[in-house]
């Protein structure tokens, strides 16, 4: 009796110190159960210790040794029962409320019985207001088949999704496999579409890394999920160390790539972020977003045209950037074919102005964003970006500074890219237009593209061109069919696909390196570094400077013939797409996995195409 009275005083104090009286028990979790157990044990131990002096000071004798253990167990049980009764009552009340509103929970199947799948299942069971009733899980790991997870059974492999959907009247599939490959996501999505299921997925492996596995983060399947490769992760510590407390200038900061650059730079706590753009609305929008998420950010907004050298001189003199990320450019291939002078003045003159002013103001690092269309270019956009690469490489060679360029493939979701075009065509009922059944493109996501830029800046190379390993190129007609299927429609039946022919400046396949570019070691296994001994005309800086000046003058006077002549002189491999058609078709038929003479994949070399263009 004395021990019980002493425990009745000490245990509530232990509960209070543990914070049990501040918990919302209608939403109790396993963490709360652990807290009850720990607090009960702590209270029992303290009560046992406090009882010892009473034995010597009073006539009380020792209690049996089993009493403290029994007391701890009974305390934890009696503390847990009413609290978990509140949780159960809340669940049934929510179910009753939903029944009164005549809301029936959706019957869902979870693909993935790993950590992410179990986290999603736990959240569904703990939050009836989500409106989901989990029927079971599927997983391709045979060791998990037939096992129970929180009352739900692992019903078999993902191939059984259509059969399970019919037998169990499933309405929605939740893919909780954030680290799965694009091939796996494509396979599961095809099975779900076959069964007519709504399909949602977690955003990607970053959800696990950030601890954000949640049903609320589920979203509809997108085409980038089907293209998902093994994520290319950068050395974040190295990038953050480079950008922290530095003044960073981003040109084209209002664009899709420039905007994401600004977001990533802001996370690294720069001393100042200078956003330079020509369109005031886009700069205003990204600035508002950044200030809402980073109110402490020192942000400078500059409305300027990189073709205006005096204005650039003023901006660099005022803000004194230590790192320049050059994303401003014209990039639309057919549009630039019809607007050749503007492509030259923006992509060539603008880059020359920026590089020269950066040298004059002692900017130590500059990274220019280029494109795979600059390799053996067949378009005005591609050849002007190749000239811009030469300007950056020449400046690096002359100054020894860390000036470099990065080459992108197609960036999913960027402005003017094919995905928004296909989405609009599907929404309008079709047809979806594909230029050629064999046209192939490299694809990367906006975060990957930005990571490549920041990692290149951190490498500190001088004159290199960095390229991300983007895997194998994707056939555009396959992408069109995937996007139509994701919309719940049937390719060629509900939505027609029209073959419209290559547009001006386009070619069947893109390449990543030029024949005379040497592969040099890169600190990152998924990033290639390319270096060329040739720069401009036979590698002479003076000759390059003269020809670029003549090219700019021809563009400013609107002399299209002279522009074409000078572009061919600056970039001898520049040719019309028709000249490469036979080689492109042969490359499209090339067996997968074929290697070039140096052991590298042929999509990195394209020796035949380079020789043909020469």
XYZ file of C-alpha atoms in Angstrom:
614
model
C 0.000 0.000 0.000
C 2.824 2.423 0.848
C 4.599 1.633 -2.433
C 1.353 2.168 -4.367
C 0.771 5.557 -2.704
C 4.355 6.616 -3.439
C 4.002 5.544 -7.095
C 0.740 7.482 -7.367
C 2.695 10.652 -6.520
C 5.808 10.016 -8.605
C 4.418 8.457 -11.825
C 2.164 11.448 -12.764
C 5.174 13.707 -12.281
C 7.164 11.500 -14.666
C 4.297 11.614 -17.177
C 4.201 15.399 -16.942
C 7.956 15.764 -17.470
C 7.739 13.400 -20.460
C 5.071 15.631 -22.056
C 2.310 13.018 -22.090
C -0.324 15.520 -20.998
C 0.468 17.720 -23.987
C -0.165 15.036 -26.622
C -3.107 14.930 -29.025
C -4.135 11.335 -28.367
C -6.810 11.213 -31.039
C -3.911 10.896 -33.484
C -1.628 8.643 -31.422
C 1.148 6.738 -33.193
C 3.757 4.126 -32.333
C 5.988 6.952 -31.106
C 3.374 7.745 -28.460
C 3.314 4.089 -27.378
C 7.093 4.224 -26.892
C 6.693 7.397 -24.858
C 4.138 5.712 -22.542
C 6.451 2.749 -22.006
C 9.496 4.922 -21.278
C 7.623 7.272 -18.944
C 6.051 4.343 -17.040
C 9.443 2.662 -16.640
C 11.074 5.883 -15.480
C 8.300 6.501 -12.939
C 8.545 2.930 -11.609
C 12.315 3.098 -11.241
C 12.192 6.437 -9.401
C 9.398 5.130 -7.116
C 11.474 2.038 -6.266
C 14.504 4.170 -5.446
C 12.405 6.592 -3.363
C 10.922 3.678 -1.381
C 14.322 2.449 -0.130
C 14.799 5.187 2.572
C 11.335 4.379 3.968
C 12.510 0.878 4.874
C 15.160 2.292 7.221
C 13.160 5.263 8.560
C 9.880 3.445 9.249
C 8.615 0.055 10.222
C 7.817 -0.723 6.605
C 9.444 -3.789 5.185
C 10.753 -4.345 1.657
C 8.243 -5.076 -1.097
C 8.615 -8.242 -3.161
C 10.990 -7.774 -6.063
C 8.216 -8.528 -8.560
C 6.072 -5.593 -7.412
C 8.014 -2.787 -9.264
C 7.927 -4.768 -12.519
C 4.211 -5.489 -12.165
C 3.602 -1.825 -11.311
C 5.465 -0.599 -14.417
C 3.529 -2.970 -16.685
C 0.144 -2.085 -15.164
C 0.962 1.632 -15.284
C 1.834 1.488 -18.985
C -1.286 -0.578 -19.750
C -3.661 1.671 -17.804
C -2.079 4.793 -19.337
C -2.300 3.426 -22.884
C -5.821 1.995 -22.888
C -7.849 5.208 -22.485
C -5.564 7.120 -24.781
C -5.762 4.625 -27.603
C -9.499 4.355 -26.974
C -9.641 8.049 -27.879
C -7.771 7.292 -31.110
C -10.188 4.492 -32.025
C -13.195 6.648 -31.157
C -11.874 9.384 -33.419
C -11.431 6.912 -36.287
C -14.980 5.558 -35.956
C -16.390 9.056 -35.583
C -14.639 10.133 -38.790
C -16.003 7.025 -40.531
C -19.496 7.795 -39.261
C -19.249 11.396 -40.409
C -18.124 10.229 -43.818
C -21.037 7.790 -43.940
C -23.492 10.557 -43.113
C -22.049 12.583 -45.964
C -22.400 9.475 -48.119
C -18.672 9.471 -48.866
C -17.279 6.058 -49.627
C -13.506 5.669 -49.242
C -11.654 4.800 -52.426
C -10.342 1.265 -52.560
C -6.617 1.557 -53.201
C -3.785 -0.819 -53.964
C -0.231 0.141 -52.981
C 2.625 -0.814 -55.316
C 5.734 -1.323 -53.208
C 6.010 -3.051 -49.839
C 9.241 -1.339 -48.856
C 9.816 1.546 -46.440
C 7.926 4.047 -48.599
C 4.959 1.704 -49.133
C 4.668 0.945 -45.429
C 4.881 4.664 -44.608
C 2.045 5.375 -47.042
C -0.036 2.512 -45.635
C 0.528 3.725 -42.069
C -0.617 7.212 -42.973
C -3.748 5.934 -44.722
C -4.705 3.796 -41.715
C -4.007 6.614 -39.276
C -5.896 9.275 -41.219
C -9.363 8.098 -42.304
C -10.140 11.613 -43.517
C -7.881 10.932 -46.505
C -10.728 8.873 -47.930
C -8.695 5.741 -48.752
C -9.354 2.100 -47.905
C -6.173 0.043 -48.475
C -7.045 -3.329 -49.995
C -3.489 -4.659 -50.114
C 0.000 -4.259 -51.541
C 1.890 -5.664 -54.512
C 5.638 -6.119 -54.753
C 7.950 -8.018 -57.094
C 9.979 -9.356 -54.151
C 8.764 -12.963 -53.850
C 9.908 -13.176 -50.209
C 7.202 -10.644 -49.269
C 4.298 -12.385 -51.010
C 1.590 -13.509 -48.582
C 2.986 -11.513 -45.652
C 0.786 -9.199 -43.577
C 1.685 -5.535 -43.080
C -0.527 -3.722 -40.553
C -3.449 -5.916 -41.472
C -2.917 -5.662 -45.242
C -1.584 -8.561 -47.280
C 1.125 -8.442 -49.947
C -1.003 -9.926 -52.717
C 1.672 -10.786 -55.249
C 3.809 -9.234 -58.006
C 2.935 -6.119 -59.977
C 1.917 -8.251 -62.971
C -1.211 -9.202 -61.031
C -2.488 -5.596 -60.858
C -5.157 -5.995 -63.606
C -6.498 -9.258 -62.104
C -6.522 -7.848 -58.559
C -8.208 -4.659 -59.731
C -11.102 -6.635 -61.191
C -11.412 -9.126 -58.324
C -11.144 -6.590 -55.470
C -12.867 -3.641 -57.188
C -9.803 -1.417 -56.783
C -10.206 2.190 -57.910
C -6.749 3.715 -57.495
C -3.132 2.584 -57.539
C -0.566 4.343 -55.338
C 3.022 3.729 -56.476
C 5.243 4.061 -53.419
C 8.570 3.231 -55.073
C 10.514 6.514 -55.156
C 13.820 4.893 -56.147
C 12.412 2.679 -58.917
C 13.772 2.921 -62.455
C 11.791 4.422 -65.301
C 11.436 0.954 -66.814
C 9.781 -0.314 -63.612
C 7.448 2.687 -63.387
C 6.549 2.227 -67.058
C 5.744 -1.475 -66.478
C 3.509 -0.753 -63.459
C 1.793 2.154 -65.210
C 1.000 -0.031 -68.226
C -0.599 -2.651 -65.935
C -2.615 0.058 -64.168
C -3.796 1.597 -67.438
C -4.777 -1.875 -68.647
C -6.984 -2.173 -65.555
C -8.361 1.357 -65.931
C -6.966 2.521 -62.572
C -6.177 6.068 -61.532
C -2.447 6.027 -60.820
C -0.482 8.229 -58.441
C 3.148 8.167 -57.356
C 5.630 9.744 -54.994
C 7.777 12.465 -56.619
C 11.059 10.552 -56.472
C 13.902 9.356 -54.306
C 14.340 12.856 -52.851
C 11.050 12.323 -50.982
C 12.695 9.555 -48.990
C 15.877 11.526 -48.395
C 13.900 14.515 -47.134
C 11.639 12.348 -44.968
C 8.584 13.485 -46.907
C 6.964 10.136 -47.689
C 3.323 11.112 -47.427
C 0.027 10.413 -49.153
C -0.416 14.160 -49.532
C 2.717 14.229 -51.700
C 1.266 11.688 -54.105
C 0.666 13.059 -57.600
C -0.443 11.789 -60.964
C 2.108 9.901 -63.072
C 4.074 12.194 -65.360
C 6.150 11.419 -68.393
C 9.380 12.124 -66.473
C 8.511 9.217 -64.161
C 8.601 6.882 -67.156
C 11.999 8.284 -68.179
C 13.326 8.111 -64.641
C 16.975 7.050 -64.571
C 19.208 6.416 -61.621
C 19.324 9.912 -60.080
C 22.481 11.881 -60.769
C 23.427 13.308 -57.395
C 25.921 16.134 -57.124
C 28.367 16.818 -54.331
C 26.033 19.146 -52.454
C 28.579 20.028 -49.786
C 31.045 21.135 -52.453
C 28.413 23.221 -54.257
C 27.145 24.805 -51.052
C 30.692 25.629 -49.959
C 31.265 27.328 -53.325
C 28.104 29.462 -53.261
C 27.802 30.313 -49.566
C 28.518 33.993 -48.893
C 29.287 34.617 -52.579
C 27.734 37.155 -54.927
C 26.088 35.139 -57.725
C 24.705 36.543 -61.003
C 22.206 34.484 -63.026
C 21.419 35.720 -66.533
C 18.078 34.627 -67.950
C 16.968 34.219 -64.342
C 13.287 34.435 -65.245
C 13.333 31.371 -67.513
C 12.620 27.785 -66.552
C 16.310 26.833 -66.199
C 17.386 30.237 -64.866
C 14.549 30.226 -62.329
C 15.522 26.809 -60.997
C 19.145 27.982 -60.828
C 17.988 30.868 -58.646
C 16.050 28.505 -56.363
C 19.034 26.194 -55.899
C 21.481 29.056 -55.363
C 19.169 30.616 -52.759
C 19.265 27.365 -50.756
C 23.061 27.729 -50.471
C 22.813 31.113 -48.676
C 24.751 33.384 -51.043
C 25.850 36.849 -49.961
C 23.743 38.241 -52.802
C 21.770 36.773 -55.689
C 21.549 39.005 -58.765
C 18.794 37.970 -61.182
C 19.227 39.474 -64.646
C 16.509 39.082 -67.237
C 14.997 40.822 -70.230
C 11.354 40.089 -69.359
C 10.138 42.011 -66.348
C 7.180 39.744 -65.553
C 9.236 36.551 -65.294
C 11.869 38.255 -63.132
C 9.128 39.651 -60.893
C 7.561 36.206 -60.470
C 10.746 34.370 -59.509
C 11.678 37.197 -57.137
C 8.328 36.952 -55.364
C 8.712 33.215 -54.987
C 12.242 33.466 -53.600
C 11.402 36.198 -51.094
C 8.448 34.195 -49.785
C 10.647 31.141 -49.123
C 13.891 32.974 -48.251
C 12.916 36.315 -46.652
C 16.495 36.852 -45.499
C 17.905 36.595 -49.047
C 19.803 39.627 -50.359
C 18.204 39.822 -53.784
C 18.998 42.252 -56.611
C 16.716 42.390 -59.652
C 18.119 43.665 -62.927
C 16.099 44.222 -66.101
C 18.658 44.272 -68.891
C 19.496 42.882 -72.325
C 22.814 41.044 -72.566
C 23.235 42.558 -76.044
C 23.703 45.937 -74.337
C 27.397 45.925 -73.401
C 27.293 49.254 -71.553
C 24.409 48.086 -69.381
C 26.252 44.861 -68.567
C 29.334 46.869 -67.653
C 27.233 48.953 -65.274
C 25.612 45.893 -63.659
C 28.871 44.017 -63.112
C 30.552 47.136 -61.785
C 27.754 47.787 -59.302
C 27.186 44.257 -57.986
C 30.696 42.773 -58.458
C 29.569 39.135 -58.872
C 32.017 36.377 -57.999
C 30.162 33.674 -59.952
C 28.206 34.144 -63.201
C 25.725 31.507 -64.394
C 24.804 32.348 -67.996
C 21.389 30.941 -68.921
C 20.115 33.731 -71.197
C 19.693 32.549 -74.798
C 17.333 31.961 -77.679
C 16.741 28.200 -77.915
C 13.757 27.510 -80.201
C 15.201 25.741 -83.271
C 12.646 26.442 -86.058
C 12.000 29.971 -84.780
C 15.700 30.830 -84.929
C 15.928 29.496 -88.485
C 13.452 32.217 -89.428
C 15.160 34.868 -87.238
C 18.832 34.324 -87.903
C 20.087 37.849 -87.027
C 18.419 37.791 -83.625
C 19.834 34.330 -82.876
C 23.326 35.676 -83.577
C 22.967 38.889 -81.591
C 21.489 37.162 -78.552
C 23.468 33.921 -78.421
C 26.799 35.163 -79.812
C 26.938 38.906 -79.162
C 25.261 38.538 -75.767
C 27.726 35.847 -74.678
C 30.687 37.853 -75.993
C 29.535 40.937 -74.104
C 29.070 39.012 -70.874
C 32.397 37.177 -71.106
C 34.367 40.324 -71.949
C 32.762 42.307 -69.120
C 33.316 39.402 -66.725
C 37.026 39.418 -67.624
C 37.202 43.184 -67.247
C 35.616 43.051 -63.786
C 37.761 40.100 -62.623
C 34.909 37.625 -62.252
C 36.699 34.385 -61.275
C 34.020 31.861 -62.336
C 31.581 31.706 -65.233
C 29.433 28.816 -66.478
C 27.576 29.050 -69.787
C 24.621 26.808 -70.577
C 24.900 25.248 -74.024
C 23.052 22.462 -75.830
C 23.675 19.120 -77.512
C 22.464 20.849 -80.694
C 25.836 22.654 -80.753
C 27.515 19.346 -81.703
C 27.815 19.015 -85.500
C 25.068 21.639 -85.699
C 22.430 21.662 -88.404
C 20.483 24.637 -87.040
C 21.133 28.322 -86.515
C 20.378 27.907 -82.823
C 22.886 25.073 -82.522
C 25.676 26.761 -84.463
C 25.308 30.058 -82.565
C 25.571 28.149 -79.281
C 28.697 26.422 -80.615
C 30.230 29.831 -81.368
C 29.285 30.918 -77.844
C 31.113 27.833 -76.500
C 34.196 28.880 -78.476
C 34.049 32.369 -76.965
C 33.966 30.939 -73.435
C 36.748 28.451 -74.171
C 38.912 31.168 -75.707
C 38.423 33.429 -72.671
C 39.374 30.558 -70.364
C 42.495 29.822 -72.404
C 43.604 33.451 -72.443
C 42.875 34.226 -68.780
C 43.304 30.861 -67.071
C 40.087 31.504 -65.155
C 37.402 28.951 -64.343
C 35.206 29.675 -67.359
C 33.428 26.640 -68.783
C 30.231 25.478 -70.484
C 27.725 22.696 -69.940
C 25.744 20.893 -72.633
C 22.144 19.873 -72.029
C 19.863 17.518 -73.810
C 16.171 18.355 -73.943
C 14.947 19.550 -70.552
C 11.575 18.130 -69.551
C 9.046 20.810 -68.707
C 11.142 23.791 -69.775
C 9.487 26.539 -71.760
C 9.095 25.656 -75.412
C 9.937 21.996 -74.828
C 8.018 19.131 -76.370
C 6.172 17.975 -73.242
C 3.968 21.086 -72.850
C 3.282 20.928 -76.603
C 2.151 17.300 -76.434
C 0.044 18.050 -73.338
C -1.750 20.892 -75.141
C -2.346 18.751 -78.232
C -3.770 15.893 -76.137
C -6.019 18.293 -74.200
C -7.335 19.633 -77.505
C -8.215 16.128 -78.695
C -5.236 15.731 -81.004
C -3.600 15.085 -83.246
C -0.206 14.812 -81.553
C 2.456 15.822 -84.077
C 5.763 13.958 -84.297
C 8.357 15.047 -86.830
C 9.663 11.567 -87.724
C 9.095 8.009 -86.393
C 12.848 7.596 -85.780
C 13.670 10.995 -84.277
C 15.423 10.544 -80.916
C 16.397 12.984 -78.205
C 18.296 12.958 -74.934
C 16.210 14.042 -71.965
C 16.965 15.334 -68.509
C 14.877 16.915 -65.795
C 15.164 20.564 -64.785
C 16.742 19.669 -61.391
C 19.350 17.488 -63.128
C 20.163 20.274 -65.578
C 20.632 22.767 -62.760
C 22.708 20.320 -60.750
C 25.025 19.947 -63.744
C 25.518 23.709 -63.924
C 26.261 24.054 -60.212
C 28.571 21.052 -60.161
C 30.477 22.422 -63.163
C 30.897 25.713 -61.307
C 32.245 23.818 -58.304
C 34.720 21.824 -60.430
C 36.451 25.046 -61.370
C 37.639 23.774 -64.746
C 39.048 26.179 -67.311
C 37.761 25.808 -70.867
C 36.102 22.427 -70.422
C 32.630 21.537 -71.614
C 30.721 19.333 -69.185
C 28.071 16.835 -70.276
C 25.747 14.767 -68.103
C 25.478 11.033 -68.761
C 21.855 11.011 -69.944
C 21.622 7.336 -70.821
C 20.120 6.338 -74.144
C 18.139 8.753 -76.356
C 14.347 8.381 -76.355
C 12.197 8.015 -79.475
C 9.772 10.917 -79.627
C 6.955 8.729 -80.916
C 7.329 6.517 -77.824
C 7.043 9.601 -75.628
C 3.919 10.727 -77.475
C 2.306 7.308 -76.978
C 3.210 7.300 -73.282
C 1.700 10.730 -72.715
C -1.526 9.789 -74.492
C -1.796 6.621 -72.382
C -1.138 8.598 -69.184
C -4.102 10.782 -70.112
C -6.261 7.638 -70.047
C -6.600 7.535 -73.829
C -5.519 5.137 -76.560
C -2.781 6.175 -79.009
C -3.858 6.146 -82.673
C -7.487 5.482 -81.650
C -8.668 8.173 -79.229
C -5.778 10.511 -80.124
C -4.158 10.275 -83.579
C -0.410 10.740 -84.042
C 0.572 12.605 -87.206
C 4.050 12.391 -88.745
C 4.754 15.913 -90.042
C 8.409 15.704 -91.130
C 11.524 17.332 -89.723
C 11.269 21.083 -89.266
C 13.954 23.513 -90.446
C 17.212 22.953 -88.581
C 16.220 19.642 -86.986
C 17.955 16.283 -87.336
C 17.033 12.741 -86.395
C 19.478 12.323 -83.547
C 21.572 14.542 -81.294
C 25.191 14.024 -80.298
C 27.109 14.947 -77.178
C 30.687 15.440 -78.362
C 32.605 16.622 -81.434
C 35.214 14.445 -83.144
C 38.204 16.500 -81.922
C 37.034 16.900 -78.314
C 39.070 14.887 -75.856
C 37.507 13.248 -72.812
C 39.402 14.355 -69.711
C 38.841 13.007 -66.182
C 35.980 14.529 -64.216
C 35.608 14.310 -60.426
C 32.061 13.009 -60.955
C 31.471 9.593 -62.528
C 28.206 10.688 -64.207
C 29.614 13.882 -65.733
C 31.911 13.881 -68.774
C 34.463 16.619 -69.293
C 35.362 17.531 -72.885
C 38.285 19.650 -74.037
C 39.106 20.787 -77.575
C 42.451 21.989 -78.867
C 40.665 23.857 -81.653
C 38.955 27.140 -80.893
C 37.345 29.169 -83.623
C 39.504 29.377 -86.718
C 42.470 27.012 -86.179
C 42.637 27.929 -82.507
C 43.784 31.546 -82.974
C 42.118 33.946 -80.520
C 42.684 36.958 -82.760
C 41.109 35.211 -85.729
C 38.131 34.132 -83.581
C 37.663 37.677 -82.305
C 37.737 39.110 -85.839
C 35.300 36.581 -87.269
C 32.895 36.993 -84.352
C 32.998 40.761 -84.837
C 32.268 40.307 -88.562
C 29.429 37.899 -87.713
C 27.856 40.380 -85.285
C 28.147 43.160 -87.847
C 26.461 40.992 -90.490
C 23.648 40.170 -88.067
C 23.137 43.807 -87.139
C 22.914 44.727 -90.825
C 20.610 41.787 -91.585
C 22.962 40.236 -94.203
C 21.740 36.618 -94.157
C 24.198 35.352 -96.789
C 27.174 36.785 -94.907
C 25.866 35.354 -91.627
C 25.720 31.868 -93.132
C 29.194 32.224 -94.658
C 30.772 33.330 -91.381
C 28.995 30.656 -89.358
C 30.415 28.002 -91.697
C 33.903 29.499 -91.299
C 33.648 29.590 -87.507
C 32.115 26.121 -87.239
C 33.283 24.019 -90.235
C 31.134 21.044 -89.155
C 27.960 23.148 -89.482
C 25.840 21.732 -92.315
C 22.244 21.419 -93.427
C 20.236 18.541 -91.868
C 19.657 16.900 -95.257
C 23.375 16.169 -95.533
C 23.285 14.123 -92.343
C 20.058 12.236 -93.075
C 21.660 8.993 -94.412
C 24.072 8.778 -91.473
C 21.308 9.613 -88.995
C 19.127 6.827 -90.339
C 22.003 4.383 -90.052
C 22.633 5.479 -86.460
C 18.945 5.046 -85.630
C 19.149 1.427 -86.792
C 22.331 0.771 -84.808
C 22.020 -2.159 -82.344
C 21.772 -1.158 -78.708
C 25.033 -1.356 -76.790
C 27.327 -0.997 -79.804
C 30.633 0.649 -78.900
C 32.882 3.016 -80.767
C 36.524 2.379 -81.581
C 37.690 3.928 -78.289
C 35.314 1.796 -76.210
C 32.845 4.584 -75.488
C 29.194 4.294 -76.515
C 28.648 5.520 -80.055
C 26.121 8.102 -78.856
C 29.108 9.890 -77.310
C 31.282 9.672 -80.404
C 29.220 9.475 -83.621
C 32.379 9.112 -85.670
C 30.493 8.430 -88.887
C 28.352 11.544 -88.592
C 31.337 13.718 -87.758
C 33.323 12.390 -90.705
C 30.361 12.863 -93.006
C 29.852 16.451 -91.877
C 33.556 17.206 -92.407
